[in-house]
Coordinates of N, CA and C in Angstrom, one line a residue:
Chain A
E1 N 17.8 -21.7 79.1 CA 18.4 -20.5 78.7 C 19.3 -20.0 79.9
A2 N 20.6 -19.7 79.5 CA 21.5 -19.2 80.5 C 21.1 -17.8 80.9
Q3 N 21.0 -17.6 82.2 CA 20.6 -16.3 82.6 C 20.8 -16.0 84.1
V4 N 20.8 -14.7 84.4 CA 20.8 -14.2 85.8 C 19.5 -13.6 86.1
T5 N 18.8 -14.0 87.1 CA 17.5 -13.5 87.4 C 17.6 -12.7 88.8
Q6 N 16.9 -11.6 88.8 CA 16.8 -10.8 90.0 C 15.3 -10.6 90.4
N7 N 15.1 -10.5 91.7 CA 13.7 -10.2 92.1 C 13.8 -9.4 93.4
P8 N 12.9 -8.4 93.6 CA 12.0 -7.9 92.6 C 12.7 -7.1 91.5
R9 N 12.0 -6.7 90.5 CA 12.5 -5.8 89.5 C 12.3 -4.4 89.9
Y10 N 11.3 -4.1 90.6 CA 11.0 -2.8 91.1 C 10.6 -2.9 92.6
L11 N 11.1 -1.9 93.4 CA 10.7 -1.9 94.8 C 10.8 -0.5 95.4
I12 N 9.7 -0.2 96.0 CA 9.6 1.1 96.7 C 9.4 0.8 98.2
T13 N 10.3 1.3 99.0 CA 10.2 1.0 100.4 C 10.4 2.3 101.3
V14 N 10.3 2.1 102.6 CA 10.6 3.2 103.5 C 11.8 3.1 104.2
T15 N 12.4 4.2 104.7 CA 13.6 4.2 105.4 C 13.5 3.2 106.6
G16 N 14.6 2.4 106.8 CA 14.7 1.5 107.9 C 14.0 0.1 107.8
K17 N 13.2 -0.1 106.8 CA 12.6 -1.4 106.6 C 13.4 -2.4 105.9
K18 N 13.9 -3.4 106.5 CA 14.8 -4.4 106.0 C 14.3 -5.0 104.7
L19 N 15.1 -5.1 103.7 CA 14.7 -5.8 102.5 C 15.8 -6.6 101.9
T20 N 15.4 -7.6 101.1 CA 16.4 -8.5 100.4 C 16.1 -8.5 98.9
V21 N 17.1 -8.4 98.1 CA 17.0 -8.5 96.7 C 17.7 -9.8 96.3
T22 N 16.9 -10.7 95.7 CA 17.5 -12.0 95.4 C 18.2 -12.0 94.0
C23 N 19.1 -12.9 93.9 CA 19.9 -13.1 92.6 C 20.1 -14.5 92.4
S24 N 19.9 -15.0 91.3 CA 20.1 -16.4 91.0 C 20.7 -16.6 89.6
Q25 N 21.6 -17.5 89.4 CA 22.2 -17.8 88.1 C 22.2 -19.3 87.9
N26 N 21.9 -19.7 86.6 CA 21.8 -21.1 86.2 C 23.0 -21.6 85.4
M27 N 24.1 -20.9 85.5 CA 25.3 -21.2 84.6 C 26.4 -21.9 85.4
N28 N 26.2 -22.2 86.7 CA 27.2 -22.8 87.5 C 28.4 -22.0 87.7
H29 N 28.2 -20.7 87.7 CA 29.4 -19.8 87.8 C 29.8 -19.7 89.3
E30 N 31.1 -19.6 89.4 CA 31.6 -19.5 90.8 C 31.5 -18.0 91.3
Y31 N 31.8 -17.1 90.4 CA 31.9 -15.7 90.8 C 30.5 -15.0 90.6
M32 N 30.1 -14.3 91.7 CA 28.9 -13.4 91.6 C 29.2 -12.1 92.2
S33 N 28.5 -11.1 91.8 CA 28.8 -9.7 92.2 C 27.5 -8.9 92.2
W34 N 27.5 -7.9 93.0 CA 26.5 -6.9 93.0 C 27.1 -5.5 92.7
Y35 N 26.3 -4.8 91.8 CA 26.7 -3.4 91.5 C 25.5 -2.5 91.7
R36 N 25.8 -1.2 91.9 CA 24.8 -0.2 91.8 C 25.1 0.8 90.7
Q37 N 24.1 1.2 90.0 CA 24.3 2.2 88.9 C 23.6 3.4 89.2
D38 N 24.3 4.5 89.2 CA 23.8 5.8 89.5 C 24.2 6.8 88.4
P39 N 23.3 7.7 88.0 CA 23.6 8.7 86.9 C 24.9 9.4 87.2
G40 N 25.8 9.4 86.2 CA 27.0 10.1 86.3 C 28.1 9.4 87.1
L41 N 27.7 8.3 87.7 CA 28.7 7.5 88.5 C 29.0 6.1 87.9
G42 N 28.3 5.7 87.0 CA 28.5 4.4 86.3 C 28.2 3.3 87.2
L43 N 28.9 2.2 87.1 CA 28.6 1.0 87.8 C 29.7 0.9 88.9
R44 N 29.2 0.7 90.1 CA 30.1 0.6 91.3 C 29.8 -0.7 92.0
Q45 N 30.9 -1.4 92.3 CA 30.7 -2.8 92.9 C 30.5 -2.6 94.4
I46 N 29.5 -3.4 94.8 CA 29.1 -3.4 96.2 C 29.8 -4.5 97.0
Y47 N 29.6 -5.7 96.6 CA 30.2 -6.9 97.1 C 30.4 -7.9 96.0
Y48 N 31.3 -8.8 96.2 CA 31.4 -9.9 95.3 C 31.7 -11.2 96.0
S49 N 31.6 -12.3 95.3 CA 31.8 -13.6 95.9 C 32.6 -14.5 94.9
M50 N 33.7 -15.1 95.4 CA 34.5 -15.9 94.5 C 33.9 -17.4 94.5
N51 N 33.2 -17.7 95.6 CA 32.6 -19.1 95.6 C 31.7 -19.2 96.8
V52 N 31.1 -20.3 97.1 CA 30.3 -20.5 98.2 C 31.0 -20.1 99.5
E53 N 30.4 -19.4 100.3 CA 30.9 -19.0 101.7 C 32.1 -18.1 101.6
V54 N 32.4 -17.5 100.4 CA 33.5 -16.6 100.2 C 33.0 -15.3 99.6
T55 N 33.0 -14.3 100.4 CA 32.5 -13.0 100.0 C 33.5 -11.9 100.3
D56 N 33.5 -10.8 99.6 CA 34.4 -9.7 99.9 C 33.8 -8.4 99.5
K57 N 34.3 -7.3 100.1 CA 33.7 -6.0 99.8 C 34.2 -5.5 98.5
G58 N 33.3 -4.7 97.8 CA 33.7 -4.0 96.6 C 34.1 -2.6 97.0
D59 N 33.7 -1.6 96.1 CA 34.0 -0.2 96.4 C 33.1 0.5 97.3
V60 N 31.8 0.1 97.3 CA 30.8 0.8 98.1 C 30.0 -0.2 98.9
P61 N 30.6 -0.9 99.9 CA 29.8 -1.9 100.7 C 29.0 -1.4 101.8
E62 N 29.2 -0.1 102.2 CA 28.5 0.4 103.4 C 27.0 0.3 103.3
G63 N 26.3 -0.2 104.3 CA 24.9 -0.3 104.3 C 24.3 -1.6 103.7
Y64 N 25.2 -2.4 103.2 CA 24.8 -3.7 102.5 C 25.4 -4.9 103.1
K65 N 24.7 -6.0 103.0 CA 25.2 -7.3 103.4 C 24.9 -8.3 102.3
V66 N 25.7 -9.3 102.2 CA 25.5 -10.4 101.2 C 25.7 -11.7 101.9
S67 N 25.3 -12.8 101.3 CA 25.6 -14.1 101.7 C 25.7 -15.0 100.5
R68 N 26.4 -16.1 100.6 CA 26.6 -17.0 99.5 C 26.6 -18.5 100.1
K69 N 25.4 -18.9 100.4 CA 25.2 -20.2 101.0 C 25.1 -21.3 99.9
E70 N 24.7 -20.9 98.7 CA 24.6 -21.9 97.6 C 25.3 -21.2 96.4
K71 N 25.8 -22.0 95.5 CA 26.5 -21.5 94.4 C 25.6 -20.6 93.5
R72 N 24.4 -21.0 93.3 CA 23.5 -20.3 92.4 C 22.9 -19.0 92.9
N73 N 22.9 -18.8 94.2 CA 22.2 -17.6 94.8 C 23.1 -16.7 95.5
F74 N 22.8 -15.4 95.4 CA 23.7 -14.4 96.0 C 22.8 -13.2 96.4
P75 N 22.1 -13.3 97.5 CA 21.1 -12.2 97.8 C 21.8 -11.0 98.4
L76 N 21.3 -9.8 98.1 CA 21.7 -8.6 98.6 C 20.8 -8.1 99.7
I77 N 21.3 -7.8 100.9 CA 20.5 -7.5 102.0 C 20.7 -6.0 102.4
L78 N 19.6 -5.3 102.6 CA 19.7 -3.9 103.1 C 19.0 -4.0 104.5
E79 N 19.8 -4.0 105.6 CA 19.3 -4.1 106.9 C 18.4 -2.9 107.3
S80 N 18.9 -1.7 107.0 CA 18.2 -0.5 107.3 C 18.3 0.5 106.2
P81 N 17.5 0.3 105.1 CA 17.7 1.2 103.9 C 17.6 2.6 104.2
S82 N 18.3 3.4 103.5 CA 18.2 4.9 103.6 C 18.1 5.4 102.2
P83 N 17.6 6.7 102.1 CA 17.3 7.3 100.8 C 18.5 7.3 99.9
N84 N 19.7 7.4 100.4 CA 20.9 7.4 99.5 C 21.2 6.0 98.9
Q85 N 20.4 5.0 99.3 CA 20.5 3.7 98.6 C 19.5 3.6 97.5
T86 N 18.8 4.6 97.2 CA 17.9 4.6 96.0 C 18.8 4.5 94.8
S87 N 18.6 3.5 94.0 CA 19.5 3.2 92.9 C 19.0 2.1 92.0
L88 N 19.7 1.8 90.9 CA 19.5 0.7 90.1 C 20.6 -0.4 90.4
Y89 N 20.1 -1.5 90.8 CA 21.1 -2.6 91.2 C 21.1 -3.7 90.2
F90 N 22.4 -4.2 90.0 CA 22.6 -5.3 89.1 C 23.4 -6.4 89.8
C91 N 22.9 -7.6 89.5 CA 23.7 -8.7 89.9 C 24.4 -9.3 88.7
A92 N 25.6 -9.8 88.9 CA 26.3 -10.4 87.7 C 27.0 -11.7 88.1
S93 N 27.3 -12.5 87.2 CA 28.0 -13.7 87.5 C 29.0 -14.0 86.4
S94 N 30.0 -14.8 86.7 CA 31.0 -15.2 85.7 C 31.8 -16.5 86.2
L95 N 32.5 -17.1 85.3 CA 33.4 -18.1 85.7 C 34.5 -17.5 86.5
A96 N 35.0 -18.2 87.4 CA 36.0 -17.6 88.4 C 37.4 -18.0 87.9
G97 N 38.4 -17.3 88.6 CA 39.8 -17.6 88.3 C 40.3 -16.6 87.3
E98 N 41.6 -16.5 87.3 CA 42.3 -15.5 86.5 C 42.0 -15.7 85.0
A99 N 42.0 -16.9 84.6 CA 41.8 -17.2 83.2 C 40.3 -17.2 82.9
G100 N 39.5 -17.2 83.9 CA 38.0 -17.4 83.7 C 37.2 -16.1 83.6
L101 N 37.8 -15.0 84.0 CA 37.0 -13.8 83.9 C 37.1 -13.1 82.6
Y102 N 36.3 -13.6 81.6 CA 36.3 -13.0 80.4 C 34.9 -12.4 80.1
E103 N 33.9 -12.7 80.8 CA 32.6 -12.1 80.6 C 31.8 -12.2 81.8
Q104 N 31.2 -11.1 82.2 CA 30.2 -11.1 83.3 C 28.9 -11.1 82.7
Y105 N 28.0 -11.9 83.2 CA 26.6 -11.9 82.7 C 25.8 -11.1 83.8
F106 N 25.1 -10.1 83.3 CA 24.3 -9.3 84.2 C 22.8 -9.7 84.2
G107 N 22.2 -9.5 85.4 CA 20.8 -9.6 85.5 C 20.1 -8.4 84.9
P108 N 18.7 -8.4 84.9 CA 18.0 -7.3 84.3 C 17.9 -6.0 85.2
G109 N 18.4 -6.1 86.4 CA 18.3 -4.9 87.2 C 17.2 -4.9 88.2
T110 N 17.4 -4.2 89.3 CA 16.3 -4.0 90.3 C 16.4 -2.5 90.6
R111 N 15.2 -1.8 90.4 CA 15.2 -0.4 90.7 C 14.6 -0.2 92.0
L112 N 15.4 0.3 92.9 CA 15.0 0.5 94.3 C 14.8 1.9 94.7
T113 N 13.7 2.3 95.3 CA 13.5 3.6 95.8 C 13.2 3.5 97.3
V114 N 14.0 4.3 98.0 CA 13.8 4.4 99.5 C 13.3 5.7 99.8
T115 N 12.1 5.8 100.4 CA 11.5 7.1 100.8 C 11.7 7.4 102.3
Chain B
Q1 N 44.0 5.0 92.0 CA 44.7 3.8 91.4 C 43.7 2.9 90.7
Q2 N 42.5 2.8 91.3 CA 41.6 1.8 90.7 C 40.7 2.5 89.7
Q3 N 40.8 3.8 89.5 CA 39.9 4.5 88.6 C 40.1 4.2 87.1
V4 N 39.0 4.2 86.4 CA 39.1 4.1 84.9 C 38.3 5.3 84.5
K5 N 39.0 6.2 83.8 CA 38.3 7.5 83.4 C 37.8 7.4 82.0
Q6 N 36.6 7.7 81.8 CA 35.9 7.5 80.5 C 35.4 8.8 80.0
S7 N 35.6 9.0 78.7 CA 35.1 10.2 78.0 C 34.7 9.9 76.6
P8 N 33.7 10.7 76.0 CA 32.9 11.7 76.7 C 31.8 11.1 77.5
Q9 N 31.1 11.9 78.2 CA 29.9 11.4 79.0 C 28.8 11.1 78.0
S10 N 28.6 11.9 77.0 CA 27.6 11.7 76.0 C 28.1 12.0 74.6
L11 N 27.5 11.4 73.6 CA 28.1 11.5 72.2 C 26.9 11.3 71.3
I12 N 26.8 12.3 70.3 CA 25.8 12.2 69.3 C 26.5 12.1 67.9
V13 N 26.2 11.1 67.2 CA 26.8 10.8 65.9 C 25.7 10.5 64.9
Q14 N 26.0 11.0 63.7 CA 25.1 10.7 62.6 C 25.2 9.3 62.1
K15 N 24.2 8.8 61.6 CA 24.2 7.4 61.0 C 25.3 7.4 59.9
G16 N 26.0 6.3 60.0 CA 27.1 6.1 59.1 C 28.5 6.7 59.5
G17 N 28.4 7.5 60.6 CA 29.6 8.1 61.1 C 30.4 7.1 62.0
I18 N 31.5 7.6 62.5 CA 32.4 6.8 63.4 C 32.2 7.4 64.9
S19 N 31.9 6.5 65.8 CA 31.8 6.8 67.2 C 33.1 6.4 67.9
I20 N 33.6 7.3 68.7 CA 34.9 7.0 69.4 C 34.7 7.4 70.9
I21 N 35.0 6.4 71.7 CA 34.9 6.5 73.2 C 36.2 6.2 73.8
N22 N 36.7 7.0 74.7 CA 38.0 6.9 75.2 C 38.1 6.5 76.7
C23 N 39.0 5.7 77.1 CA 39.2 5.4 78.5 C 40.7 5.5 78.8
A24 N 41.0 5.9 80.1 CA 42.3 5.9 80.6 C 42.4 5.3 82.0
Y25 N 43.6 4.8 82.3 CA 43.7 4.1 83.6 C 45.1 4.4 84.1
E26 N 45.3 4.2 85.4 CA 46.6 4.4 86.1 C 47.2 3.1 86.5
N27 N 46.4 2.2 86.9 CA 46.9 1.0 87.6 C 47.5 0.0 86.5
T28 N 48.8 -0.2 86.5 CA 49.4 -1.0 85.5 C 49.2 -2.5 85.8
A29 N 48.5 -2.8 86.9 CA 48.2 -4.2 87.2 C 46.9 -4.7 86.4
F30 N 46.2 -3.8 85.8 CA 45.1 -4.2 85.0 C 45.5 -5.0 83.9
D31 N 44.8 -6.2 83.7 CA 45.3 -7.1 82.6 C 44.2 -7.5 81.7
Y32 N 43.1 -6.9 81.7 CA 42.0 -7.3 80.8 C 41.1 -6.1 80.7
F33 N 40.7 -5.7 79.5 CA 39.9 -4.5 79.3 C 38.7 -4.8 78.4
P34 N 37.5 -5.0 79.0 CA 36.3 -5.2 78.3 C 35.5 -3.9 78.1
W35 N 34.7 -4.0 77.1 CA 33.7 -2.9 76.9 C 32.3 -3.6 77.0
Y36 N 31.4 -2.9 77.7 CA 30.0 -3.4 77.9 C 29.1 -2.4 77.3
Q37 N 28.0 -3.0 76.7 CA 27.0 -2.2 76.0 C 25.7 -2.4 76.8
Q38 N 25.0 -1.3 77.1 CA 23.8 -1.3 77.9 C 22.6 -0.6 77.2
F39 N 21.6 -1.3 76.9 CA 20.4 -0.7 76.3 C 19.4 -0.3 77.4
P40 N 18.6 0.7 77.2 CA 17.7 1.1 78.3 C 16.8 0.0 78.8
G41 N 16.8 -0.1 80.2 CA 16.0 -1.1 80.8 C 16.6 -2.5 80.8
K42 N 17.9 -2.6 80.4 CA 18.6 -3.9 80.4 C 19.8 -3.8 81.2
G43 N 20.4 -5.0 81.5 CA 21.7 -5.0 82.1 C 22.8 -4.9 81.1
P44 N 24.0 -4.5 81.5 CA 25.1 -4.4 80.6 C 25.4 -5.8 80.0
A45 N 25.9 -5.8 78.8 CA 26.3 -7.1 78.1 C 27.7 -6.9 77.5
L46 N 28.5 -7.9 77.6 CA 29.9 -7.8 77.0 C 29.8 -7.5 75.5
L47 N 30.5 -6.5 75.0 CA 30.6 -6.2 73.6 C 31.9 -6.7 73.0
I48 N 33.0 -6.4 73.5 CA 34.3 -6.7 73.0 C 35.3 -6.5 74.1
A49 N 36.4 -7.3 74.1 CA 37.4 -7.1 75.1 C 38.8 -7.3 74.5
I50 N 39.8 -6.8 75.2 CA 41.2 -6.9 74.8 C 42.1 -7.1 75.9
R51 N 43.2 -7.8 75.7 CA 44.3 -7.9 76.6 C 45.4 -7.0 76.3
P52 N 46.2 -6.6 77.2 CA 47.2 -5.5 77.0 C 48.4 -5.9 76.1
D53 N 48.5 -7.2 75.7 CA 49.6 -7.6 74.8 C 49.2 -7.5 73.3
V54 N 48.0 -6.9 73.1 CA 47.4 -6.7 71.8 C 47.1 -5.3 71.6
S55 N 47.4 -4.7 70.5 CA 47.2 -3.2 70.3 C 45.9 -2.9 69.7
E56 N 45.3 -3.9 69.0 CA 44.0 -3.7 68.4 C 43.2 -5.0 68.3
K57 N 41.9 -4.9 68.5 CA 41.0 -6.0 68.3 C 39.8 -5.5 67.6
K58 N 39.4 -6.3 66.5 CA 38.2 -5.9 65.7 C 37.2 -7.0 65.7
E59 N 36.0 -6.6 65.9 CA 34.9 -7.6 65.8 C 33.7 -6.9 65.0
G60 N 33.6 -7.2 63.8 CA 32.6 -6.5 63.0 C 32.9 -5.0 62.9
R61 N 31.9 -4.2 63.2 CA 32.1 -2.8 63.2 C 32.7 -2.2 64.4
F62 N 33.0 -3.0 65.4 CA 33.5 -2.6 66.7 C 35.0 -2.9 66.8
T63 N 35.8 -1.9 67.1 CA 37.3 -2.0 67.3 C 37.7 -1.4 68.6
I64 N 38.6 -2.2 69.3 CA 39.3 -1.6 70.4 C 40.7 -1.3 70.0
S65 N 41.1 -0.1 70.3 CA 42.5 0.3 70.2 C 43.1 0.4 71.5
F66 N 44.3 -0.2 71.7 CA 44.9 -0.2 73.1 C 46.3 0.4 73.0
N67 N 46.6 1.4 73.8 CA 48.0 2.0 73.9 C 48.5 1.8 75.3
K68 N 49.3 0.7 75.4 CA 49.8 0.3 76.8 C 50.7 1.4 77.4
S69 N 51.6 2.0 76.6 CA 52.5 3.0 77.1 C 51.7 4.3 77.6
A70 N 50.7 4.6 76.9 CA 49.9 5.8 77.3 C 48.8 5.4 78.4
K71 N 48.6 4.1 78.6 CA 47.6 3.6 79.5 C 46.2 4.2 79.1
Q72 N 45.9 4.0 77.8 CA 44.7 4.4 77.2 C 44.1 3.3 76.3
F73 N 42.8 3.2 76.2 CA 42.2 2.4 75.2 C 40.9 3.0 74.8
S74 N 40.5 2.7 73.6 CA 39.3 3.3 73.0 C 38.5 2.3 72.2
L75 N 37.2 2.7 72.1 CA 36.3 1.9 71.3 C 35.9 2.7 70.1
H76 N 36.0 2.1 68.9 CA 35.6 2.7 67.7 C 34.4 2.0 67.1
I77 N 33.3 2.7 66.8 CA 32.2 2.0 66.2 C 32.1 2.6 64.8
M78 N 32.4 1.8 63.8 CA 32.4 2.2 62.4 C 31.0 2.1 61.9
D79 N 30.7 3.0 60.9 CA 29.3 3.0 60.3 C 28.2 2.9 61.3
S80 N 28.3 3.8 62.3 CA 27.3 3.8 63.4 C 25.9 3.8 62.9
Q81 N 25.1 3.0 63.6 CA 23.7 2.8 63.3 C 22.8 3.2 64.4
P82 N 21.5 3.6 64.2 CA 20.6 4.0 65.3 C 20.5 2.9 66.3
G83 N 20.6 1.6 65.9 CA 20.5 0.5 66.8 C 21.7 0.4 67.7
D84 N 22.8 1.2 67.5 CA 23.9 1.2 68.4 C 23.7 2.2 69.5
S85 N 22.6 2.9 69.5 CA 22.3 3.9 70.5 C 22.2 3.1 71.8
A86 N 23.0 3.4 72.8 CA 23.1 2.7 74.1 C 24.1 3.4 74.9
T87 N 24.2 2.9 76.1 CA 25.3 3.4 77.0 C 26.5 2.4 77.0
Y88 N 27.7 2.9 76.8 CA 28.8 2.1 76.7 C 29.7 2.3 77.9
F89 N 30.2 1.2 78.5 CA 31.1 1.2 79.7 C 32.4 0.6 79.3
C90 N 33.5 1.2 79.6 CA 34.8 0.5 79.5 C 35.0 0.0 80.9
A91 N 35.9 -1.0 81.0 CA 36.2 -1.6 82.3 C 37.6 -2.1 82.3
A92 N 38.1 -2.4 83.5 CA 39.5 -3.0 83.6 C 39.5 -3.9 84.7
K93 N 40.2 -5.0 84.5 CA 40.2 -6.1 85.6 C 41.6 -6.2 86.1
N94 N 41.7 -6.3 87.5 CA 43.0 -6.7 88.1 C 42.8 -8.0 88.9
Y95 N 43.8 -8.7 89.1 CA 43.7 -10.0 89.7 C 44.6 -10.0 91.0
Y96 N 44.0 -10.3 92.1 CA 44.8 -10.3 93.4 C 45.2 -11.8 93.6
S97 N 46.4 -12.1 93.2 CA 46.9 -13.5 93.3 C 46.9 -14.0 94.8
G98 N 47.2 -13.1 95.7 CA 47.3 -13.5 97.1 C 45.9 -14.0 97.6
A99 N 44.9 -13.2 97.3 CA 43.6 -13.5 97.7 C 42.9 -14.5 96.8
G100 N 43.5 -14.7 95.6 CA 42.8 -15.5 94.6 C 41.5 -14.9 94.1
S101 N 41.5 -13.6 94.0 CA 40.2 -12.9 93.6 C 40.6 -11.9 92.6
Y102 N 39.6 -11.3 92.0 CA 39.8 -10.3 91.0 C 38.7 -9.3 91.2
Q103 N 38.9 -8.1 90.6 CA 37.9 -7.0 90.6 C 37.8 -6.4 89.2
L104 N 36.6 -6.0 88.9 CA 36.4 -5.4 87.6 C 35.9 -3.9 87.9
T105 N 36.7 -3.0 87.4 CA 36.4 -1.5 87.7 C 35.9 -0.9 86.4
F106 N 34.7 -0.3 86.5 CA 34.0 0.3 85.4 C 34.3 1.8 85.3
G107 N 34.3 2.3 84.0 CA 34.2 3.7 83.8 C 32.8 4.2 84.0
K108 N 32.6 5.5 83.9 CA 31.3 6.1 84.3 C 30.3 6.0 83.2
G109 N 30.7 5.6 82.0 CA 29.7 5.3 80.9 C 29.6 6.5 80.0
T110 N 29.3 6.2 78.7 CA 29.1 7.1 77.6 C 27.8 6.8 77.0
K111 N 26.9 7.8 77.0 CA 25.6 7.6 76.3 C 25.7 8.0 74.9
L112 N 25.6 7.0 74.0 CA 25.7 7.2 72.6 C 24.3 7.3 71.9
S113 N 24.1 8.4 71.1 CA 22.9 8.5 70.4 C 23.3 8.6 68.9
V114 N 22.8 7.7 68.1 CA 23.1 7.8 66.6 C 21.8 8.2 66.0
I115 N 21.9 9.4 65.3 CA 20.7 10.0 64.7 C 20.7 9.7 63.2
P116 N 19.5 9.4 62.7 CA 19.3 9.0 61.3 C 19.7 10.1 60.3

């Protein structure tokens, strides 16, 4: 089954404790992206990657890191989480290229709470 | 420049009625306009999409109307059903040819409730 998986689905942590949210896709998609969803603010892009070893900032990259060492994986790293990073996070993937971006497949989401 | 403004924030429609959600944009470089549907506890999923060279696209009960000159597009849900109750996001894509990359910008979402 074609899918994007995220782990963990739920996470409660404390300020400053480094964490990683994993994302994996089995569709051989070049493009992967991380979004955060907050009430009243919709979906905002954090980082995206056009291919292995190619990453770029989205609209709200501060406080986050990503890496793309393998095509299927795109982990989101919070080196020192803060309460304002409490949010619902989505990973997405799609075919790359101007003609290829017709559908992004989203993962099920990771609900992060930073106390 | 990168914003996509979506309205209304929430919408209540009776079963069988027409749901209309509107979006507006400023960036004329946007070249693809998808709508995503999100049910509670799930990730968004592509519902329907349109390119700016087409004024309307219909898929079943869902229709996108696109007005290039006004820089507006809207989603119409005909014969709305309780199962359509979800959050709907409009989005717009632009392509950075120099960087060989693209970005998808989302509206803030509309929570639709269809009551029996």
